[in-house]
PDB file of C-alpha atoms in Angstrom:
ATOM      1  CA  UNK A  52     -30.937  65.303 -40.678  1.00  0.00           C
ATOM      2  CA  UNK A  53     -34.706  64.246 -42.366  1.00  0.00           C
ATOM      3  CA  UNK A  54     -34.678  65.462 -45.783  1.00  0.00           C
ATOM      4  CA  UNK A  55     -37.532  67.892 -46.932  1.00  0.00           C
ATOM      5  CA  UNK A  56     -39.003  65.856 -48.684  1.00  0.00           C
ATOM      6  CA  UNK A  57     -39.611  63.263 -45.333  1.00  0.00           C
ATOM      7  CA  UNK A  58     -42.911  62.016 -44.143  1.00  0.00           C
ATOM      8  CA  UNK A  59     -42.699  61.827 -40.586  1.00  0.00           C
ATOM      9  CA  UNK A  60     -45.051  60.369 -38.176  1.00  0.00           C
ATOM     10  CA  UNK A  61     -45.052  61.197 -34.429  1.00  0.00           C
ATOM     11  CA  UNK A  62     -48.028  59.448 -32.067  1.00  0.00           C
ATOM     12  CA  UNK A  63     -46.029  59.279 -29.121  1.00  0.00           C
ATOM     13  CA  UNK A  64     -45.867  62.563 -27.210  1.00  0.00           C
ATOM     14  CA  UNK A  65     -47.266  65.508 -28.939  1.00  0.00           C
ATOM     15  CA  UNK A  66     -48.676  64.153 -32.602  1.00  0.00           C
ATOM     16  CA  UNK A  67     -46.685  65.788 -35.812  1.00  0.00           C
ATOM     17  CA  UNK A  68     -47.421  64.834 -39.046  1.00  0.00           C
ATOM     18  CA  UNK A  69     -45.222  65.633 -41.938  1.00  0.00           C
ATOM     19  CA  UNK A  70     -46.075  64.339 -45.267  1.00  0.00           C
ATOM     20  CA  UNK A  71     -43.498  64.800 -47.653  1.00  0.00           C
ATOM     21  CA  UNK A  72     -42.596  67.422 -46.005  1.00  0.00           C
ATOM     22  CA  UNK A  73     -45.843  68.808 -45.898  1.00  0.00           C
ATOM     23  CA  UNK A  74     -46.579  69.684 -41.731  1.00  0.00           C
ATOM     24  CA  UNK A  75     -50.668  67.865 -41.902  1.00  0.00           C
ATOM     25  CA  UNK A  76     -51.165  67.854 -38.100  1.00  0.00           C
ATOM     26  CA  UNK A  77     -53.349  70.312 -37.127  1.00  0.00           C
ATOM     27  CA  UNK A  78     -55.375  69.794 -40.181  1.00  0.00           C
ATOM     28  CA  UNK A  79     -56.178  66.808 -38.371  1.00  0.00           C
ATOM     29  CA  UNK A  80     -60.022  67.205 -37.808  1.00  0.00           C
ATOM     30  CA  UNK A  81     -60.027  66.247 -34.055  1.00  0.00           C
ATOM     31  CA  UNK A  82     -59.396  64.157 -31.212  1.00  0.00           C
ATOM     32  CA  UNK A  83     -61.171  61.882 -33.464  1.00  0.00           C
ATOM     33  CA  UNK A  84     -59.442  62.692 -36.513  1.00  0.00           C
ATOM     34  CA  UNK A  85     -56.010  62.446 -34.543  1.00  0.00           C
ATOM     35  CA  UNK A  86     -57.194  59.364 -33.273  1.00  0.00           C
ATOM     36  CA  UNK A  87     -58.672  57.521 -37.026  1.00  0.00           C
ATOM     37  CA  UNK A  88     -55.591  58.363 -38.209  1.00  0.00           C
ATOM     38  CA  UNK A  89     -53.198  57.395 -35.343  1.00  0.00           C
ATOM     39  CA  UNK A  90     -55.131  53.966 -36.036  1.00  0.00           C
ATOM     40  CA  UNK A  91     -54.547  53.894 -39.478  1.00  0.00           C
ATOM     41  CA  UNK A  92     -51.574  54.556 -38.904  1.00  0.00           C
ATOM     42  CA  UNK A  93     -50.813  51.524 -36.032  1.00  0.00           C
ATOM     43  CA  UNK A  94     -52.179  49.348 -38.292  1.00  0.00           C
ATOM     44  CA  UNK A  95     -50.705  50.526 -41.824  1.00  0.00           C
ATOM     45  CA  UNK A  96     -49.791  47.322 -43.025  1.00  0.00           C
ATOM     46  CA  UNK A  97     -53.444  45.521 -43.582  1.00  0.00           C
ATOM     47  CA  UNK A  98     -57.364  46.589 -45.316  1.00  0.00           C
ATOM     48  CA  UNK A  99     -59.521  47.588 -42.015  1.00  0.00           C
ATOM     49  CA  UNK A 100     -62.863  47.583 -42.352  1.00  0.00           C
ATOM     50  CA  UNK A 101     -65.130  49.938 -41.681  1.00  0.00           C
ATOM     51  CA  UNK A 102     -67.394  48.331 -38.219  1.00  0.00           C
ATOM     52  CA  UNK A 103     -63.744  48.063 -37.252  1.00  0.00           C
ATOM     53  CA  UNK A 104     -62.225  51.908 -37.105  1.00  0.00           C
ATOM     54  CA  UNK A 105     -66.297  53.056 -36.262  1.00  0.00           C
ATOM     55  CA  UNK A 106     -65.032  51.508 -32.979  1.00  0.00           C
ATOM     56  CA  UNK A 107     -61.607  52.028 -32.608  1.00  0.00           C
ATOM     57  CA  UNK A 108     -62.842  55.818 -33.117  1.00  0.00           C
ATOM     58  CA  UNK A 109     -66.581  55.757 -31.087  1.00  0.00           C
ATOM     59  CA  UNK A 110     -65.817  52.403 -28.776  1.00  0.00           C
ATOM     60  CA  UNK A 111     -68.132  50.162 -27.981  1.00  0.00           C
ATOM     61  CA  UNK A 112     -71.478  51.972 -27.694  1.00  0.00           C
ATOM     62  CA  UNK A 113     -71.234  53.085 -31.178  1.00  0.00           C
ATOM     63  CA  UNK A 114     -74.576  53.582 -33.167  1.00  0.00           C
ATOM     64  CA  UNK A 115     -75.696  53.403 -36.248  1.00  0.00           C
ATOM     65  CA  UNK A 116     -75.784  57.452 -36.995  1.00  0.00           C
ATOM     66  CA  UNK A 117     -72.140  57.199 -35.657  1.00  0.00           C
ATOM     67  CA  UNK A 118     -71.514  55.023 -39.559  1.00  0.00           C
ATOM     68  CA  UNK A 119     -72.656  58.643 -40.994  1.00  0.00           C
ATOM     69  CA  UNK A 120     -70.110  60.140 -38.621  1.00  0.00           C
ATOM     70  CA  UNK A 121     -67.894  57.829 -39.854  1.00  0.00           C
ATOM     71  CA  UNK A 122     -68.267  58.952 -43.456  1.00  0.00           C
ATOM     72  CA  UNK A 123     -68.287  62.230 -42.642  1.00  0.00           C
ATOM     73  CA  UNK A 124     -64.750  61.784 -40.854  1.00  0.00           C
ATOM     74  CA  UNK A 125     -63.058  59.781 -43.355  1.00  0.00           C
ATOM     75  CA  UNK A 126     -64.496  62.140 -46.420  1.00  0.00           C
ATOM     76  CA  UNK A 127     -61.948  64.995 -43.983  1.00  0.00           C
ATOM     77  CA  UNK A 128     -59.332  63.126 -43.682  1.00  0.00           C
ATOM     78  CA  UNK A 129     -59.126  62.628 -46.929  1.00  0.00           C
ATOM     79  CA  UNK A 130     -58.672  65.883 -47.466  1.00  0.00           C
ATOM     80  CA  UNK A 131     -55.629  66.412 -45.115  1.00  0.00           C
ATOM     81  CA  UNK A 132     -53.153  63.393 -45.950  1.00  0.00           C
ATOM     82  CA  UNK A 133     -54.891  63.273 -49.854  1.00  0.00           C
ATOM     83  CA  UNK A 134     -56.953  60.694 -51.130  1.00  0.00           C
ATOM     84  CA  UNK A 135     -54.011  58.730 -53.039  1.00  0.00           C
ATOM     85  CA  UNK A 136     -53.232  57.622 -49.339  1.00  0.00           C
ATOM     86  CA  UNK A 137     -56.996  56.820 -47.611  1.00  0.00           C
ATOM     87  CA  UNK A 138     -57.429  53.696 -50.416  1.00  0.00           C
ATOM     88  CA  UNK A 139     -60.243  52.355 -50.513  1.00  0.00           C
ATOM     89  CA  UNK A 140     -64.119  52.875 -49.248  1.00  0.00           C
ATOM     90  CA  UNK A 141     -65.408  49.884 -47.291  1.00  0.00           C
ATOM     91  CA  UNK A 142     -61.984  48.563 -46.219  1.00  0.00           C
ATOM     92  CA  UNK A 143     -59.552  51.409 -44.761  1.00  0.00           C
ATOM     93  CA  UNK A 144     -55.777  51.434 -45.364  1.00  0.00           C
ATOM     94  CA  UNK A 145     -53.583  53.705 -44.797  1.00  0.00           C
ATOM     95  CA  UNK A 146     -50.996  54.543 -47.907  1.00  0.00           C
ATOM     96  CA  UNK A 147     -47.538  55.517 -46.758  1.00  0.00           C
ATOM     97  CA  UNK A 148     -44.364  55.954 -49.239  1.00  0.00           C
ATOM     98  CA  UNK A 149     -41.728  54.026 -48.858  1.00  0.00           C
ATOM     99  CA  UNK A 150     -39.029  54.905 -45.641  1.00  0.00           C
ATOM    100  CA  UNK A 151     -42.009  56.478 -44.178  1.00  0.00           C
ATOM    101  CA  UNK A 152     -40.896  57.272 -40.372  1.00  0.00           C
ATOM    102  CA  UNK A 153     -43.283  56.692 -37.492  1.00  0.00           C
ATOM    103  CA  UNK A 154     -41.559  57.428 -34.219  1.00  0.00           C
ATOM    104  CA  UNK A 155     -43.423  53.071 -32.618  1.00  0.00           C
ATOM    105  CA  UNK A 156     -42.679  50.832 -35.787  1.00  0.00           C
ATOM    106  CA  UNK A 157     -38.625  52.848 -35.399  1.00  0.00           C
ATOM    107  CA  UNK A 158     -39.179  51.735 -30.867  1.00  0.00           C
ATOM    108  CA  UNK A 159     -40.217  48.907 -31.924  1.00  0.00           C
ATOM    109  CA  UNK A 160     -37.824  47.494 -34.692  1.00  0.00           C
ATOM    110  CA  UNK A 161     -34.723  50.125 -32.515  1.00  0.00           C
ATOM    111  CA  UNK A 162     -35.341  47.546 -30.050  1.00  0.00           C
ATOM    112  CA  UNK A 163     -35.325  44.492 -31.387  1.00  0.00           C
ATOM    113  CA  UNK A 164     -31.677  45.638 -32.600  1.00  0.00           C
ATOM    114  CA  UNK A 165     -30.450  46.979 -29.432  1.00  0.00           C
ATOM    115  CA  UNK A 166     -31.703  42.918 -28.042  1.00  0.00           C
ATOM    116  CA  UNK A 167     -29.953  41.447 -30.486  1.00  0.00           C
ATOM    117  CA  UNK A 168     -26.436  42.968 -30.192  1.00  0.00           C
ATOM    118  CA  UNK A 169     -26.691  42.866 -26.500  1.00  0.00           C
ATOM    119  CA  UNK A 170     -27.576  39.136 -27.109  1.00  0.00           C
ATOM    120  CA  UNK A 171     -24.170  39.345 -29.033  1.00  0.00           C
ATOM    121  CA  UNK A 172     -21.883  41.239 -26.210  1.00  0.00           C
ATOM    122  CA  UNK A 173     -21.814  44.132 -29.360  1.00  0.00           C
ATOM    123  CA  UNK A 174     -22.363  46.758 -26.676  1.00  0.00           C
ATOM    124  CA  UNK A 175     -21.531  50.375 -28.615  1.00  0.00           C
ATOM    125  CA  UNK A 176     -23.666  48.541 -31.343  1.00  0.00           C
ATOM    126  CA  UNK A 177     -26.564  47.969 -28.790  1.00  0.00           C
ATOM    127  CA  UNK A 178     -26.241  51.794 -27.387  1.00  0.00           C
ATOM    128  CA  UNK A 179     -27.680  53.748 -30.209  1.00  0.00           C
ATOM    129  CA  UNK A 180     -30.821  51.711 -30.739  1.00  0.00           C
ATOM    130  CA  UNK A 181     -31.754  50.683 -27.041  1.00  0.00           C
ATOM    131  CA  UNK A 182     -31.692  54.249 -26.470  1.00  0.00           C
ATOM    132  CA  UNK A 183     -33.926  55.172 -29.559  1.00  0.00           C
ATOM    133  CA  UNK A 184     -36.418  52.210 -28.168  1.00  0.00           C
ATOM    134  CA  UNK A 185     -36.805  53.970 -24.535  1.00  0.00           C
ATOM    135  CA  UNK A 186     -36.957  57.379 -26.020  1.00  0.00           C
ATOM    136  CA  UNK A 187     -39.899  57.297 -28.301  1.00  0.00           C
ATOM    137  CA  UNK A 188     -41.680  55.140 -25.146  1.00  0.00           C
ATOM    138  CA  UNK A 189     -41.130  56.872 -22.592  1.00  0.00           C
ATOM    139  CA  UNK A 190     -43.668  60.016 -24.102  1.00  0.00           C
ATOM    140  CA  UNK A 191     -47.259  58.928 -23.720  1.00  0.00           C
ATOM    141  CA  UNK A 192     -49.538  57.859 -26.980  1.00  0.00           C
ATOM    142  CA  UNK A 193     -52.072  60.067 -27.852  1.00  0.00           C
ATOM    143  CA  UNK A 194     -52.494  61.431 -23.936  1.00  0.00           C
ATOM    144  CA  UNK A 195     -55.461  62.948 -23.567  1.00  0.00           C
ATOM    145  CA  UNK A 196     -57.200  59.750 -25.559  1.00  0.00           C
ATOM    146  CA  UNK A 197     -59.391  56.972 -24.517  1.00  0.00           C
ATOM    147  CA  UNK A 198     -59.763  53.489 -26.208  1.00  0.00           C
ATOM    148  CA  UNK A 199     -58.750  49.581 -24.892  1.00  0.00           C
ATOM    149  CA  UNK A 200     -56.687  49.143 -27.875  1.00  0.00           C
ATOM    150  CA  UNK A 201     -54.674  52.524 -27.485  1.00  0.00           C
ATOM    151  CA  UNK A 202     -54.417  50.785 -23.435  1.00  0.00           C
ATOM    152  CA  UNK A 203     -52.807  47.529 -25.572  1.00  0.00           C
ATOM    153  CA  UNK A 204     -50.387  49.655 -27.969  1.00  0.00           C
ATOM    154  CA  UNK A 205     -49.173  51.209 -24.670  1.00  0.00           C
ATOM    155  CA  UNK A 206     -48.858  48.123 -22.511  1.00  0.00           C
ATOM    156  CA  UNK A 207     -46.229  47.193 -25.099  1.00  0.00           C
ATOM    157  CA  UNK A 208     -44.937  50.932 -24.955  1.00  0.00           C
ATOM    158  CA  UNK A 209     -43.869  50.069 -21.532  1.00  0.00           C
ATOM    159  CA  UNK A 210     -42.895  47.173 -21.830  1.00  0.00           C
ATOM    160  CA  UNK A 211     -40.724  48.706 -24.781  1.00  0.00           C
ATOM    161  CA  UNK A 212     -39.914  50.918 -22.447  1.00  0.00           C
ATOM    162  CA  UNK A 213     -38.520  48.890 -20.012  1.00  0.00           C
ATOM    163  CA  UNK A 214     -36.769  46.421 -21.817  1.00  0.00           C
ATOM    164  CA  UNK A 215     -35.398  49.328 -23.876  1.00  0.00           C
ATOM    165  CA  UNK A 216     -33.642  50.662 -20.228  1.00  0.00           C
ATOM    166  CA  UNK A 217     -32.060  47.833 -19.434  1.00  0.00           C
ATOM    167  CA  UNK A 218     -30.143  47.326 -22.805  1.00  0.00           C
ATOM    168  CA  UNK A 219     -28.804  51.073 -22.564  1.00  0.00           C
ATOM    169  CA  UNK A 220     -27.882  49.725 -18.784  1.00  0.00           C
ATOM    170  CA  UNK A 221     -26.506  46.095 -20.363  1.00  0.00           C
ATOM    171  CA  UNK A 222     -24.653  48.258 -23.261  1.00  0.00           C
ATOM    172  CA  UNK A 223     -23.295  50.980 -20.639  1.00  0.00           C
ATOM    173  CA  UNK A 224     -22.045  47.926 -18.499  1.00  0.00           C
ATOM    174  CA  UNK A 225     -20.643  46.577 -21.649  1.00  0.00           C
ATOM    175  CA  UNK A 226     -19.483  49.834 -22.286  1.00  0.00           C
ATOM    176  CA  UNK A 227     -17.091  50.138 -18.999  1.00  0.00           C
ATOM    177  CA  UNK A 228     -14.894  53.150 -18.412  1.00  0.00           C
ATOM    178  CA  UNK A 229     -17.256  56.697 -17.923  1.00  0.00           C
ATOM    179  CA  UNK A 230     -20.088  55.066 -19.047  1.00  0.00           C
ATOM    180  CA  UNK A 231     -20.137  52.658 -15.543  1.00  0.00           C
ATOM    181  CA  UNK A 232     -21.233  56.309 -14.652  1.00  0.00           C
ATOM    182  CA  UNK A 233     -24.834  55.449 -17.084  1.00  0.00           C
ATOM    183  CA  UNK A 234     -24.474  51.921 -16.020  1.00  0.00           C
ATOM    184  CA  UNK A 235     -25.390  53.201 -12.446  1.00  0.00           C
ATOM    185  CA  UNK A 236     -28.090  55.390 -13.250  1.00  0.00           C
ATOM    186  CA  UNK A 237     -30.199  53.460 -16.082  1.00  0.00           C
ATOM    187  CA  UNK A 238     -29.599  50.565 -13.537  1.00  0.00           C
ATOM    188  CA  UNK A 239     -31.579  52.682 -10.942  1.00  0.00           C
ATOM    189  CA  UNK A 240     -34.454  53.665 -12.845  1.00  0.00           C
ATOM    190  CA  UNK A 241     -34.710  50.576 -13.915  1.00  0.00           C
ATOM    191  CA  UNK A 242     -35.351  49.252 -10.701  1.00  0.00           C
ATOM    192  CA  UNK A 243     -37.725  52.350  -9.606  1.00  0.00           C
ATOM    193  CA  UNK A 244     -39.726  51.826 -12.507  1.00  0.00           C
ATOM    194  CA  UNK A 245     -39.897  47.782 -12.259  1.00  0.00           C
ATOM    195  CA  UNK A 246     -38.637  46.758  -8.940  1.00  0.00           C
ATOM    196  CA  UNK A 247     -40.001  43.029  -9.052  1.00  0.00           C
ATOM    197  CA  UNK A 248     -36.999  43.059 -12.986  1.00  0.00           C
ATOM    198  CA  UNK A 249     -34.740  41.032 -11.012  1.00  0.00           C
ATOM    199  CA  UNK A 250     -32.251  42.128 -14.509  1.00  0.00           C
ATOM    200  CA  UNK A 251     -31.532  46.238 -12.924  1.00  0.00           C
ATOM    201  CA  UNK A 252     -30.538  44.761  -9.540  1.00  0.00           C
ATOM    202  CA  UNK A 253     -28.083  42.832 -11.285  1.00  0.00           C
ATOM    203  CA  UNK A 254     -26.847  44.879 -13.406  1.00  0.00           C
ATOM    204  CA  UNK A 255     -26.522  47.940 -10.315  1.00  0.00           C
ATOM    205  CA  UNK A 256     -24.809  45.344  -8.791  1.00  0.00           C
ATOM    206  CA  UNK A 257     -22.021  44.387 -10.912  1.00  0.00           C
ATOM    207  CA  UNK A 258     -21.972  48.656 -12.375  1.00  0.00           C
ATOM    208  CA  UNK A 259     -21.437  49.583  -8.743  1.00  0.00           C
ATOM    209  CA  UNK A 260     -18.819  46.459  -7.969  1.00  0.00           C
ATOM    210  CA  UNK A 261     -16.905  47.355 -10.876  1.00  0.00           C
ATOM    211  CA  UNK A 262     -17.430  51.140  -9.503  1.00  0.00           C
ATOM    212  CA  UNK A 263     -15.230  50.319  -6.877  1.00  0.00           C
ATOM    213  CA  UNK A 264     -18.563  50.600  -4.359  1.00  0.00           C
ATOM    214  CA  UNK A 265     -18.628  46.812  -3.617  1.00  0.00           C
ATOM    215  CA  UNK A 266     -20.334  47.644  -0.033  1.00  0.00           C
ATOM    216  CA  UNK A 267     -23.179  49.033  -2.048  1.00  0.00           C
ATOM    217  CA  UNK A 268     -23.869  46.899  -4.228  1.00  0.00           C
ATOM    218  CA  UNK A 269     -24.284  44.349  -1.235  1.00  0.00           C
ATOM    219  CA  UNK A 270     -26.975  46.514   0.312  1.00  0.00           C
ATOM    220  CA  UNK A 271     -28.110  46.133  -3.568  1.00  0.00           C
ATOM    221  CA  UNK A 272     -28.763  42.440  -3.007  1.00  0.00           C
ATOM    222  CA  UNK A 273     -29.724  42.310   0.201  1.00  0.00           C
ATOM    223  CA  UNK A 274     -33.085  45.312  -0.183  1.00  0.00           C
ATOM    224  CA  UNK A 275     -33.537  42.668  -3.733  1.00  0.00           C
ATOM    225  CA  UNK A 276     -33.803  39.248  -0.752  1.00  0.00           C
ATOM    226  CA  UNK A 277     -35.468  41.670   1.898  1.00  0.00           C
ATOM    227  CA  UNK A 278     -38.410  42.751  -0.830  1.00  0.00           C
ATOM    228  CA  UNK A 279     -38.776  39.688  -2.410  1.00  0.00           C
ATOM    229  CA  UNK A 280     -39.034  37.347   1.028  1.00  0.00           C
ATOM    230  CA  UNK A 281     -41.664  39.885   2.602  1.00  0.00           C
ATOM    231  CA  UNK A 282     -43.661  40.852  -0.532  1.00  0.00           C
ATOM    232  CA  UNK A 283     -43.528  37.310  -2.525  1.00  0.00           C
ATOM    233  CA  UNK A 284     -42.784  34.454  -0.060  1.00  0.00           C
ATOM    234  CA  UNK A 285     -39.773  34.465  -2.145  1.00  0.00           C
ATOM    235  CA  UNK A 286     -35.623  34.491  -2.854  1.00  0.00           C
ATOM    236  CA  UNK A 287     -33.029  36.076  -5.896  1.00  0.00           C
ATOM    237  CA  UNK A 288     -33.022  34.081  -8.748  1.00  0.00           C
ATOM    238  CA  UNK A 289     -30.127  31.424  -8.792  1.00  0.00           C
ATOM    239  CA  UNK A 290     -28.176  34.261 -10.969  1.00  0.00           C
ATOM    240  CA  UNK A 291     -28.670  37.074  -8.071  1.00  0.00           C
ATOM    241  CA  UNK A 292     -27.942  34.787  -5.625  1.00  0.00           C
ATOM    242  CA  UNK A 293     -24.031  33.720  -7.844  1.00  0.00           C
ATOM    243  CA  UNK A 294     -23.564  37.439  -7.627  1.00  0.00           C
ATOM    244  CA  UNK A 295     -24.122  38.050  -5.131  1.00  0.00           C
ATOM    245  CA  UNK A 296     -21.259  34.907  -4.560  1.00  0.00           C
ATOM    246  CA  UNK A 297     -18.924  36.316  -6.507  1.00  0.00           C
ATOM    247  CA  UNK A 298     -19.679  40.443  -4.587  1.00  0.00           C
ATOM    248  CA  UNK A 299     -18.813  38.500  -1.208  1.00  0.00           C
ATOM    249  CA  UNK A 300     -15.950  36.070  -2.354  1.00  0.00           C
ATOM    250  CA  UNK A 301     -14.276  40.041  -3.443  1.00  0.00           C
ATOM    251  CA  UNK A 302     -14.759  41.536  -0.095  1.00  0.00           C
ATOM    252  CA  UNK A 303     -13.212  37.897   1.366  1.00  0.00           C
ATOM    253  CA  UNK A 304      -9.994  39.428  -0.532  1.00  0.00           C
ATOM    254  CA  UNK A 305     -10.270  43.040  -0.619  1.00  0.00           C
ATOM    255  CA  UNK A 306     -10.415  42.612   3.458  1.00  0.00           C
ATOM    256  CA  UNK A 307      -7.216  40.334   3.565  1.00  0.00           C
TER     257      UNK A 307
END
């Protein structure tokens, strides 16, 4: 549970800002205030020159008139978050207290931990951070807003969503037993989101086979093979072909 005086910032999904326990998101100065605040949050480890903020908020078409508007916007934002948190004049830096939670940062850090655990075969330890990364990255970043820098962050979060989902599927497969059902579900979802990501097909083949659905696992391979042939003129990777050979061997043993 969050402590009463915690600083928590949620930018994915509905924007929510709690500074040392005080909710201030409804006090942000409109949609432009949300853009400005979010840009400062996502770049909070450095000082940002005003011309960069000008472009981030008003776009490349910003004129000299917008400089005055930015000054007014910064003044309003200082009134919401506190002058001590918005340091500098010509270069601006958002200063958050130690331990502040920012959902985008948490998702990317959790993904790093999850991938590390998966690489080491630490399946139970991977599941929690992988789920966190996937859940956060599945929510839209500042929905309704449109700026090039937002698209860059959205692409980064899209990658994190896929990687997080793959880690959840891998962890569920590694844990086995009752978690195989989730491995199947996550792998199917991964294939739906990224059909050319062969790791999703590989996980699904393995999970189905371990649940006793060998024929269905072989069908997964065949659908992938046909898709790659028709769409890209290529064939599955060596790792996927090797998994297919193992499945065929298991099928032959079952038939005897």
